[in-house]
XYZ file of C-alpha atoms in Angstrom:
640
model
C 121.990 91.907 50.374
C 122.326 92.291 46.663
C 120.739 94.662 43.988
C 119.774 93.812 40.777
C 123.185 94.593 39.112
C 124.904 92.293 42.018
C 126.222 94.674 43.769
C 125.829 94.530 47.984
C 124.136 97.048 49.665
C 124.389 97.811 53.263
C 121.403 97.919 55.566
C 121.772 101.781 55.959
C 121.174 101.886 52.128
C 117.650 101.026 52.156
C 114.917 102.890 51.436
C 113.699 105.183 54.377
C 110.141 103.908 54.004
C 111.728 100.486 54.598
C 113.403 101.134 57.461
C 110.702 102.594 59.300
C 108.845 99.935 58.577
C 111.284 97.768 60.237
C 112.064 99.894 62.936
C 108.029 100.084 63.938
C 108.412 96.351 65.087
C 111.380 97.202 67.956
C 110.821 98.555 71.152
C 111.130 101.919 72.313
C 114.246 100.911 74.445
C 115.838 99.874 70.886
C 115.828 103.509 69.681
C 118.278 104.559 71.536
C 120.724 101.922 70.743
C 119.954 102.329 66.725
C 120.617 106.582 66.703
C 123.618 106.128 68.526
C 124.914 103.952 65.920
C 124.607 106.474 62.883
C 123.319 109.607 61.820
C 121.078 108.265 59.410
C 119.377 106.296 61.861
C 119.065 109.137 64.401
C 116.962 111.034 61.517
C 114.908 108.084 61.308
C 113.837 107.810 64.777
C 113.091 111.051 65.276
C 110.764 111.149 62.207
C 107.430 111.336 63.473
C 106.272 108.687 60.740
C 108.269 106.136 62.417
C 106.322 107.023 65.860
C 102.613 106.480 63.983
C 103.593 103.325 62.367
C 104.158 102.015 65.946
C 101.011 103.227 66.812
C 99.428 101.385 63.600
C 101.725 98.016 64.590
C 100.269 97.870 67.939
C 96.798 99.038 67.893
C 96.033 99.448 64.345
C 94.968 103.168 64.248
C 96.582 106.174 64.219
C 93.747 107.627 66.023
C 92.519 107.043 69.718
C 92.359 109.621 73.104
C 95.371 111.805 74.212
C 97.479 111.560 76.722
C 100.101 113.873 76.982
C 98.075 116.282 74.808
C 101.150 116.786 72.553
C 100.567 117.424 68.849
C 104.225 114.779 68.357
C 103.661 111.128 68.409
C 106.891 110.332 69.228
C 105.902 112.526 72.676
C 102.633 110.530 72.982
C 103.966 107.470 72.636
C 106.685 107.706 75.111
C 104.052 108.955 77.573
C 101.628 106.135 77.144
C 103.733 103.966 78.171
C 105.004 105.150 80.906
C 101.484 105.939 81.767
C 100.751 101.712 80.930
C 104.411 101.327 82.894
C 102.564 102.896 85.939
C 98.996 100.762 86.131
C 100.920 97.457 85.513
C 104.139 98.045 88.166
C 103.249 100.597 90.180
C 102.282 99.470 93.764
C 98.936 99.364 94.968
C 98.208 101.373 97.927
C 95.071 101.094 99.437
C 93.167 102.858 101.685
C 89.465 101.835 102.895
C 86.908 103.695 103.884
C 83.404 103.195 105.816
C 80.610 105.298 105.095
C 78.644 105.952 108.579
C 75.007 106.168 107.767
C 71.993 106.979 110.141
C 71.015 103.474 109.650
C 73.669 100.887 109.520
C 71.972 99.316 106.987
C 71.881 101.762 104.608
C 73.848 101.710 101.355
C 75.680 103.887 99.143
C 73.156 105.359 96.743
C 75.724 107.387 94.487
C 79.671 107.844 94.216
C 81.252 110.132 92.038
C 84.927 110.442 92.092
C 87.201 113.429 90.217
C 90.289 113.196 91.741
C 91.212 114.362 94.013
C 88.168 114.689 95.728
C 85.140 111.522 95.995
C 81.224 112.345 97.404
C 79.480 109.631 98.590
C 75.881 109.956 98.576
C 73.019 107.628 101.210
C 69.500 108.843 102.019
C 70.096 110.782 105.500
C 74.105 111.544 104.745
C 77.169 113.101 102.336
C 80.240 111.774 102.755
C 82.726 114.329 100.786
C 86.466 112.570 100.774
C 89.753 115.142 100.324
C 92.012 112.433 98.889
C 95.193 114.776 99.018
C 94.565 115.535 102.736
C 97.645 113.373 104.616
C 96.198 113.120 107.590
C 93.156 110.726 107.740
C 90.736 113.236 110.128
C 90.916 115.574 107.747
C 89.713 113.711 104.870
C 86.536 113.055 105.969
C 83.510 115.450 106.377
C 79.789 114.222 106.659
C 77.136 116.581 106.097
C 73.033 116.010 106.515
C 71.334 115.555 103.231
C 67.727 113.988 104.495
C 66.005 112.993 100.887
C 62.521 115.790 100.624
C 59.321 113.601 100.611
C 57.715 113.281 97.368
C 61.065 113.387 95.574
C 60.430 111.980 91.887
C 63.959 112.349 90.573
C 67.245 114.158 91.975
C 71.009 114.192 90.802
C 74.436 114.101 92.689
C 78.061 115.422 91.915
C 81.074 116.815 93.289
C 79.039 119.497 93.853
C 75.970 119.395 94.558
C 72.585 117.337 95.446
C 69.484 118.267 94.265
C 66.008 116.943 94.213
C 62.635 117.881 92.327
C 59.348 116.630 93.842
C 56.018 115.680 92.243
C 54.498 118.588 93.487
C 57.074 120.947 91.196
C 58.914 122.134 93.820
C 62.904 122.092 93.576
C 65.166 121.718 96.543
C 69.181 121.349 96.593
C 72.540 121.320 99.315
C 75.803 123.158 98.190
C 78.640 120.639 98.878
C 80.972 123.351 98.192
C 79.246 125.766 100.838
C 81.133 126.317 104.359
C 78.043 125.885 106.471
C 77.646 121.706 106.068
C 75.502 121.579 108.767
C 73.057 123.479 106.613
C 69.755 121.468 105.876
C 68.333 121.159 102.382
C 67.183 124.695 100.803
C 64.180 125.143 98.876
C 64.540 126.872 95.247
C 63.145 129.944 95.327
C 60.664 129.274 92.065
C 58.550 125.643 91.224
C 57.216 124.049 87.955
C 53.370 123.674 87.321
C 53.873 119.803 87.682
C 55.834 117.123 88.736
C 59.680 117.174 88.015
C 60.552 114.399 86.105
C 64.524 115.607 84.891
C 67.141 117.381 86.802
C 70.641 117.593 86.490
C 73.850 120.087 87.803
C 76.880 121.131 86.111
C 80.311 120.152 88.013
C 82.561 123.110 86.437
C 85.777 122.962 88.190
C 86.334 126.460 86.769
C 82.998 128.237 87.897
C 82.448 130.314 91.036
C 78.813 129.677 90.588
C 76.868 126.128 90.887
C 74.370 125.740 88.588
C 71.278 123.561 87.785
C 68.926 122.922 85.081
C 65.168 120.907 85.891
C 62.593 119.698 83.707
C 58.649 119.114 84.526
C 55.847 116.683 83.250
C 54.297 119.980 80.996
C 57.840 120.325 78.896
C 59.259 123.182 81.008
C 62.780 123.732 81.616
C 64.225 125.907 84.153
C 67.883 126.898 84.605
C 68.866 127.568 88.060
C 72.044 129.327 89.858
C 72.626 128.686 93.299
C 68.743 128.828 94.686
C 67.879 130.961 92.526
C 65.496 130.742 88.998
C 67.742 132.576 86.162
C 65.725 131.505 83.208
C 62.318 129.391 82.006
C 61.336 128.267 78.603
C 58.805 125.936 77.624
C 59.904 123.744 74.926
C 57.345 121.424 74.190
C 54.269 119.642 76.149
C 55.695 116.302 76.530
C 57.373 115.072 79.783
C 61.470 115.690 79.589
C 62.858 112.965 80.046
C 66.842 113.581 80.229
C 69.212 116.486 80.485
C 72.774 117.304 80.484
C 74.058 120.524 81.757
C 78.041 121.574 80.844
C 79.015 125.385 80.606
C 76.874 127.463 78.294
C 75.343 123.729 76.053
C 72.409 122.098 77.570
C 70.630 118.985 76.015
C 67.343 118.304 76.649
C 65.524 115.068 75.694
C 61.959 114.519 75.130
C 59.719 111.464 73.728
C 60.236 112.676 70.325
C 62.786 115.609 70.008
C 66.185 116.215 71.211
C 66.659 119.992 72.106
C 70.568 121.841 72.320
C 70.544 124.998 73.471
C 73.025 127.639 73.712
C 73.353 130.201 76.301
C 69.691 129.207 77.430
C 68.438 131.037 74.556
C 69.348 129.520 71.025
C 68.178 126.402 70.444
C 68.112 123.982 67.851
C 66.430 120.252 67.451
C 66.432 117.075 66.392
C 64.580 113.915 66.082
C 64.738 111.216 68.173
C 65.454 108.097 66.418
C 62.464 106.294 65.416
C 63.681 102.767 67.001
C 64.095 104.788 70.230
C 60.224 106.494 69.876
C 58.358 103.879 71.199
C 57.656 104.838 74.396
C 60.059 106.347 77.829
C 61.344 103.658 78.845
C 62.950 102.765 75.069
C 65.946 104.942 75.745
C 68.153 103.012 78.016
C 71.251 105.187 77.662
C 72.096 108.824 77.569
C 75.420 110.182 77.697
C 76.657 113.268 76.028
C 80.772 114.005 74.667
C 80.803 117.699 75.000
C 84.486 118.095 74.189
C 83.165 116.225 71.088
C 79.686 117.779 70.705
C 78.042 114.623 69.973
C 74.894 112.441 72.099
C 75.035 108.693 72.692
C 71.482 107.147 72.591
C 71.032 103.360 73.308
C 68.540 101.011 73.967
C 68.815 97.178 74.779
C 70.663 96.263 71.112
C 71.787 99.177 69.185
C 73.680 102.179 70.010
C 73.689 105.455 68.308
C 75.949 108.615 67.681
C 74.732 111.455 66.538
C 76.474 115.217 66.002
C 74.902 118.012 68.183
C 77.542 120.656 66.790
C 75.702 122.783 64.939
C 78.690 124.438 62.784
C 79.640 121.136 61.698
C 77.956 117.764 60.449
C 74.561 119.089 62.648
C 72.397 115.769 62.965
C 74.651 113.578 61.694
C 73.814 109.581 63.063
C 75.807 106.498 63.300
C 74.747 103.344 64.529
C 75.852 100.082 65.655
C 73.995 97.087 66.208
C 74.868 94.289 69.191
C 73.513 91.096 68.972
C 73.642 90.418 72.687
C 71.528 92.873 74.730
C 73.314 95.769 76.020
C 73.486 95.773 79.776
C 75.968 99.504 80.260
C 77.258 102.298 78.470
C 80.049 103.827 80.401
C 82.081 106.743 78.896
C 85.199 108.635 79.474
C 83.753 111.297 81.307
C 87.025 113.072 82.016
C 87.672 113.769 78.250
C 83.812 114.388 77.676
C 84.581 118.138 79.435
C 87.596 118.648 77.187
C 87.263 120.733 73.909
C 88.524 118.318 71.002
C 92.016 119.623 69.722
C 92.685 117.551 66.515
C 95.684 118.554 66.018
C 97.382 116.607 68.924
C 98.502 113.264 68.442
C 95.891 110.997 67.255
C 93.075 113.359 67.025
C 92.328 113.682 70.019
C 89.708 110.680 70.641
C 86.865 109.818 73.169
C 86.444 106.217 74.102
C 83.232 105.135 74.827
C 82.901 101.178 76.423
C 79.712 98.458 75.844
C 78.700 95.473 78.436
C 76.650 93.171 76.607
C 75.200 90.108 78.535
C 77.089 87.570 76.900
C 80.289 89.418 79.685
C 81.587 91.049 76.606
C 83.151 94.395 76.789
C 83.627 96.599 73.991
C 85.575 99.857 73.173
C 84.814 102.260 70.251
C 86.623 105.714 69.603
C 83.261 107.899 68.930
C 85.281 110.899 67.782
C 86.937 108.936 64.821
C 85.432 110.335 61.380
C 84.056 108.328 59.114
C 80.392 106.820 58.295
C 80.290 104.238 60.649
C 81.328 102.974 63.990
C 84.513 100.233 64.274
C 85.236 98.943 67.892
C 88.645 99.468 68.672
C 88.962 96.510 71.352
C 86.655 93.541 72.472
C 87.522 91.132 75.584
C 84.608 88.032 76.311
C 85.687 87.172 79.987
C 83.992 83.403 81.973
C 83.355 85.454 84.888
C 80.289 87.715 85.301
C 81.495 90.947 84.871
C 79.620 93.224 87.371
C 80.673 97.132 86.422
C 83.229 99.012 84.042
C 84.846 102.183 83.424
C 86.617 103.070 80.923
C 89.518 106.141 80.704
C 91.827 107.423 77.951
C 94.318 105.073 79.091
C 93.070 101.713 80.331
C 89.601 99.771 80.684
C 88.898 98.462 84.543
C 86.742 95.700 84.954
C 85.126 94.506 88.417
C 84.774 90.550 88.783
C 83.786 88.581 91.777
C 86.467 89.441 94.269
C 88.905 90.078 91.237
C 89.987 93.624 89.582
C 91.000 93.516 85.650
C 93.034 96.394 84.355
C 93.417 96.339 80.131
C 94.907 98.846 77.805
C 92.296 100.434 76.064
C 93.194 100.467 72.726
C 94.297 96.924 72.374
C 92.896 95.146 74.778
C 95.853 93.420 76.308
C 95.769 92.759 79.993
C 98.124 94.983 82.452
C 97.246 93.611 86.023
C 94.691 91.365 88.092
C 94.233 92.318 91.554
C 92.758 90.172 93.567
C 90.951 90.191 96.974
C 88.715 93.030 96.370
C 85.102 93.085 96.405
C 82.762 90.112 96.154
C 80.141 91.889 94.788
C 81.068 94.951 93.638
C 78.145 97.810 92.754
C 80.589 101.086 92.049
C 84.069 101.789 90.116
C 85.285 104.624 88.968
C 88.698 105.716 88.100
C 90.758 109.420 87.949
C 93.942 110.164 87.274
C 95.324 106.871 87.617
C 93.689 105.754 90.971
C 90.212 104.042 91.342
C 87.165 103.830 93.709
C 85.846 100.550 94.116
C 82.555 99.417 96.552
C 79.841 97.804 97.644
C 77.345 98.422 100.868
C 78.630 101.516 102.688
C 82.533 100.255 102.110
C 84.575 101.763 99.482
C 89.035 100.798 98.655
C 90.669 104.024 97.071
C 93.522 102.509 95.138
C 96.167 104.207 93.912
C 98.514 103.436 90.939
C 99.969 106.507 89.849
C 103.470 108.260 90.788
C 101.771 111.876 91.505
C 105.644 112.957 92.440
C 106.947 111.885 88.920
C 106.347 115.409 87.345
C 107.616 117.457 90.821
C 110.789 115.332 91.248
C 114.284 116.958 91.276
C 117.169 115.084 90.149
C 119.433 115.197 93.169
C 116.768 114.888 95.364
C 115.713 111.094 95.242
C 116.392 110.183 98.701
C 113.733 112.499 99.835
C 111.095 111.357 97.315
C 111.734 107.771 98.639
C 111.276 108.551 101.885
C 108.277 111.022 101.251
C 106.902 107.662 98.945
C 107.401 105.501 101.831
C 105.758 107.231 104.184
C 102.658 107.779 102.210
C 102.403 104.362 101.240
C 102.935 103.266 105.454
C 100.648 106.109 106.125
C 97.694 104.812 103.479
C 98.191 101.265 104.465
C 98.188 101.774 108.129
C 94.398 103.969 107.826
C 92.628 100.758 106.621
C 93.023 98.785 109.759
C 93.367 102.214 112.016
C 90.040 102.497 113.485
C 89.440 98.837 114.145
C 92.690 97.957 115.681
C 92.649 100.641 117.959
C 89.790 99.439 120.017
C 91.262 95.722 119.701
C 94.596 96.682 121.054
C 93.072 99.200 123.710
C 91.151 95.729 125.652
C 94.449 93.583 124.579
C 96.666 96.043 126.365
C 94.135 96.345 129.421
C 93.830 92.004 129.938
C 97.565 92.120 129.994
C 97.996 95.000 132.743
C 95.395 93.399 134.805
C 96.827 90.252 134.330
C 100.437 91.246 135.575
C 98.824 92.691 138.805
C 96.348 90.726 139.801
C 95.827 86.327 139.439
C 96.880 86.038 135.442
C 95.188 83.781 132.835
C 94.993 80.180 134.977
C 95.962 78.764 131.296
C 98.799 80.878 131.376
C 101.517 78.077 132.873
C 104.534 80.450 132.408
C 102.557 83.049 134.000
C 101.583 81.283 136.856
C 104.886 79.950 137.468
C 106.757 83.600 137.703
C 103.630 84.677 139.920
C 104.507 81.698 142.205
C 108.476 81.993 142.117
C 107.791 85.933 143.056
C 105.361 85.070 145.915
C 107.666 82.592 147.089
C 110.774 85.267 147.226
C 108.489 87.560 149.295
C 107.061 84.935 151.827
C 111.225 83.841 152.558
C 111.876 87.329 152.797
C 109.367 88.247 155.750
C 110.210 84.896 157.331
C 113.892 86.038 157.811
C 113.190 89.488 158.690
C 110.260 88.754 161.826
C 112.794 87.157 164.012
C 110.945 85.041 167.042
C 110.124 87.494 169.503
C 107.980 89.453 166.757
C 106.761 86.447 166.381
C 105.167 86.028 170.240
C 104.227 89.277 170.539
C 102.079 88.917 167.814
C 100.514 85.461 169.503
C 100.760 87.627 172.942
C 98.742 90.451 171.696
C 95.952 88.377 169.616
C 95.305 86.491 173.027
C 95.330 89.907 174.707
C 92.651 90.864 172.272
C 90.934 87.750 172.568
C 90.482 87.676 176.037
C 89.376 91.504 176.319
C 86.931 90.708 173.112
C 85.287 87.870 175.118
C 85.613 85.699 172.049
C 84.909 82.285 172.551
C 86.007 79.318 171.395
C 84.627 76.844 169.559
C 86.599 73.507 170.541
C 86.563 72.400 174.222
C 90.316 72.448 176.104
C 92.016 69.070 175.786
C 92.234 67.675 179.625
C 96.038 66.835 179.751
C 96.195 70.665 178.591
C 94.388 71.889 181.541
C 95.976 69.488 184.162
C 98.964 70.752 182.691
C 97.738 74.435 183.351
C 96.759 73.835 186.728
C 100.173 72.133 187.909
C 102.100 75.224 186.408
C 99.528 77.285 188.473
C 100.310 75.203 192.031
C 104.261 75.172 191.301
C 103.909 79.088 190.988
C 101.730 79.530 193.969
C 104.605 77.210 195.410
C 106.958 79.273 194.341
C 105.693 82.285 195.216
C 105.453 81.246 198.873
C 109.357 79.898 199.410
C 110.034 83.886 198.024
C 107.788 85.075 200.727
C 109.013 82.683 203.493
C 112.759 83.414 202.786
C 111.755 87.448 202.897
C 110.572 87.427 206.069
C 113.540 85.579 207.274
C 116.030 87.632 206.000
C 117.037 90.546 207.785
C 116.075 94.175 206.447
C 119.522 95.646 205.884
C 120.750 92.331 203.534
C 118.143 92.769 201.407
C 119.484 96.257 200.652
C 123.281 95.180 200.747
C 125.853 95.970 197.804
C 125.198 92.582 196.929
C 121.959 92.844 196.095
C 123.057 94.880 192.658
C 120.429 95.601 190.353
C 121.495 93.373 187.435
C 120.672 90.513 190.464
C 117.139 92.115 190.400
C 116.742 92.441 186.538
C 118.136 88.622 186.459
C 115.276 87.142 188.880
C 113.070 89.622 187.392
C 113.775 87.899 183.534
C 113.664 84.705 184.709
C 110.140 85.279 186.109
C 109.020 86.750 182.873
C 110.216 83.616 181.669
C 107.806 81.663 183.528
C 104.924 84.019 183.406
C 105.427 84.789 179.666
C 104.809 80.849 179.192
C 101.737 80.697 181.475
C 100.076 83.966 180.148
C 100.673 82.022 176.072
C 98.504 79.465 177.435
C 96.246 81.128 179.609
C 95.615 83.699 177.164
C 93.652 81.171 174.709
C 92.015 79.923 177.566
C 90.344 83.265 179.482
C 92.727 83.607 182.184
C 94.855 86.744 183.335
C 97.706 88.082 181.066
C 101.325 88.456 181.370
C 101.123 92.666 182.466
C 98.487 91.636 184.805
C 100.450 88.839 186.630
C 103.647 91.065 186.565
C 101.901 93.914 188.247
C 100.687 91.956 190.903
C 103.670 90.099 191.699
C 105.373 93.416 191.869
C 103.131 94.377 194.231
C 102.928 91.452 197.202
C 106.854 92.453 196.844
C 106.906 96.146 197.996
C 104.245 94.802 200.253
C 106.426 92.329 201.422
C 109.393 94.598 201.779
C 107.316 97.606 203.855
């Protein structure tokens, strides 16, 4: 590179304004490469003007929301992305949970989620969710909230639910009370007609819950607890919105928009006239009190206007849409923060538009000026069913698809798919998100909530501790449904290892045989013969003292066989006698006559008689103790 004169000039020669213009179009990684390579270059990045031009080369403004609430850019910066780093790599742990209603078919009426806690709200039931709880049991707690009859208009939060009827009266449940069990309480004051605004204040920093109500007569009544602690009348036209945040409350009427301080001073201002019509003109009402300034919409413009009333009191901006507006969603997180505009980028509050033509919009409603610029706008083929915005990224719900967008310029960080088909609530906190639909809603969590708390030498244990929390959270969304499923899965299989098995089963049924096989071979070899006959002994025993009968007739050859045996042992028994008597007395008693002789002639007769008394046993005829006992007996008879 050569000047004017000729002469080269080295890069580090350039102008500083030049260089940081260069140096805005590298990455944040190429920093560190560049002020390790000279000093001069080390001054440069650390210049804070080299940090805002990257801001201005990437989303065109030096002014949007905060996020690490540092007055340096080159601090805010750094953090953003790694914020950005954590919603498009982080993992996404999921955890679902089913709202139990008095009536199955009952849906979720309201969800508001501030991490880390989420209330569900369904006519009959509170469901209040402690996200940080690690075990599942203790994240739940449902608590009766049965809707009063005659209720005209209530409001839910972290908080509290309350609920003003047409009759005046005011009723409410603490969520933060011990007692949950507790029914519905009735304010101790009413209005003179029917209560057609109400609202509570969710201050995270308050011992005291408070609410504010508003009747058809233009009365407004602040209450704490159940209790009235003021009344004024402001006008005799209905209220028709209010918003309720520390000591600022704004009230909305037909015509005039009231913000009091410290229920007491109060200052107004018209509605605009567009939005004067009639009740049902003002579509949208949100309210930036960090910001002190009211968002008014109807179908096709939106409007800004200042409520601080120390600076720019009244002042309106507006913005026209040429598709209808279908939701205003705002970043309700920075909405309770005071403004600081001295930290990086001035501290901004994004507000989001959903047009009809699936368009979603951004604009930064703290940025000064005379008008309103949207900072990002993304036209998507799908229907896009609900949106939130943050001061960090811009969620929208499709069918069955989640889109996650930086905020400020639009360009796309994640899809997640498989989620709900129709989905009716989002919300997101602190990097993690509620989505639902029916009585179902998926906490998912992006975040690293141990990035600030780590220790450097101790990133084994974080690991683990991550792991576990991530097993842990995955293993709660199927938890109560495959319990019962594995319970009856585990039960069919012990029942069928004891008892027949599943017929389709083959393998089954072929161990079950092989097993009852082994057993049969093993009683066959262990009941040796004679166990054998006594067993067919004793049944004909008990058959023929039974009198049982049976059924087929006696084959003939069976009987003639019978009878022969019969003769040949009457024969028989006659030789013995005959050769008795013949014998002399004293050789019957001889040496020779030994008693193994006797236990010989005596076996071989049981012999004989245990093969008559098998047969005749079937047949009704004496047994084999009854024939022995009387052969024993002709013999001592005999003998004598």
């Amino acid at each position: 590179m050569a000047n004017r004169e000729g002469n080269t000039l080295k890069f580090q020669e350039l102008p500083t304004e030049i260089l940081i213009h260069i140096f805005s179009y590298l990455d944040e990684k190429d920093f560190y490469a560049l002020q390790e390579s000279c000093k001069q270059f080390a001054q440069i990045i650390n210049d804070e003007e080299l940090w805002k031009n990257l801001f201005m080369s990437r989303i065109h403004t030096r002014l949007f929301p905060s996020f690490s609430r540092s007055s340096k850019y080159s601090i805010e910066y750094v953090e953003r992305n790694r914020g950005l780093s954590e919603w498009r790599h982080n993992r996404a742990v999921k955890t679902k949970y089913t709202v139990a209603t008095q009536n199955i078919h009952n849906q979720l009426e309201k969800v508001v989620f501030e991490y880390p806690r989420c209330a569900c709200y369904s006519d009959g039931v509170i469901m209040l969710v402690q996200l940080y709880s690690k075990r599942r049991k203790d994240r739940l707690t449902y608590m009766p909230c049965t809707t009063p009859q005659g209720c005209s208009t209530m409001h839910f939060n972290i908080n509290a639910a309350v609920f003003g009827r047409y009759d005046g009266r005011v009723f409410g449940k603490l969520l933060t009370s011990k007692s949950y069990l507790s029914p519905v309480t009735e304010f101790n004051n009413m209005h003179s007609s029917p209560v057609t605004a109400i609202t509570t204040a969710a201050l995270e920093d308050s011992s005291e819950d408070w609410c504010v109500s508003g009747c058809e007569a233009g009365q407004v009544i602040w209450w704490c607890g159940t209790k009235q602690r003021k009344a004024l009348q402001l006008s005799k036209k209905p209220i028709l919105r209010l918003a309720l945040h520390k000591e600022m409350t704004v009230v909305l009427d037909l015509n005039k928009i009231y913000i009091i301080q410290n229920m007491e001073n109060i200052s107004t201002l018209d509605v605009p006239a567009d939005l004067q019509l009639s009740s049902a003109q003002i579509q949208f009402f949100k309210v930036d009190f960090g910001g002190k300034l009211l968002i008014l919409a109807d179908t096709s413009r939106l409007y800004v206007m200042s409520i601080n009333s120390d600076q720019d009191f009244g002042f309106t901006r507006s913005l026209h849409f040429p598709n209808s507006i279908q939701n205003v969603f705002i970043d309700e997180a920075t909405t309770k923060k005071t403004q600081d505009s001295m930290v990086a980028g001035g501290d901004g509050c994004y507000v989001g538009i959903l047009t009809r033509d699936n368009s979603v919009m951004t604009i930064n409603i703290r940025t000064p000026g005379s008008s309103l610029r949207i900072q990002t706008k993304l036209t998507f083929q799908d229907e896009v069913h609900a949106c939130q915005v943050n001061n960090l990224v811009l969620v929208c719900a499709f069918s069955g698809t989640l889109g996650i967008f930086d905020a400020a310029n639009g360009a796309e960080l994640r899809v997640v798919r498989k989620t709900e088909k129709f989905p009716q609530f989002l919300d997101i906190s602190h990097g993690r998100m509620i989505i639902g639909s029916g009585n179902v809603l998926h906490y998912l969590q992006y975040a690293d909530s141990d990035v600030v708390n780590r220790k450097p030498n101790s990133s084994q244990r974080n690991k683990s501790i991550k792991w576990n929390e991530v097993l842990h959270s995955q293993l709660d969304i199927y938890e109560e449904d495959e319990r019962s499923r594995q319970e009856s899965l585990s039960r069919a299989n012990l029942l069928r290892e004891k008892f027949v098995g599943d017929l389709d089963d083959e393998e089954l049924q072929l161990k079950i045989a092989l097993m009852e096989s082994e057993s049969l071979a093993t009683e066959q070899v262990e009941v040796n013969e004679d166990e054998l006959l006594r067993r067919a002994i004793e049944e004909s025993r008990l058959s023929f003292e039974g009198n049982q009968l049976i059924e087929d007739e006696p084959d003939e050859a069976l009987l003639l066989a019978l009878r022969q045996s019969q003769e040949e042992e009457e024969r028989r028994r006659t030789a013995r006698r005959a050769e008795r008597r013949m014998a002399p007395l004293g050789e019957f008693q001889t040496p020779d006559m030994s008693v193994s002789s006797q236990v010989e002639v005596d076996t071989s007769f049981n012999e004989v008689s245990t093969e008559n008394t098998f047969l005749t046993g079937q047949y009704g005829h004496l047994n084999h103790d009854e024939e022995m006992e009387l052969a024993r007996a002709l013999s001592l008879s005999e003998l004598r």
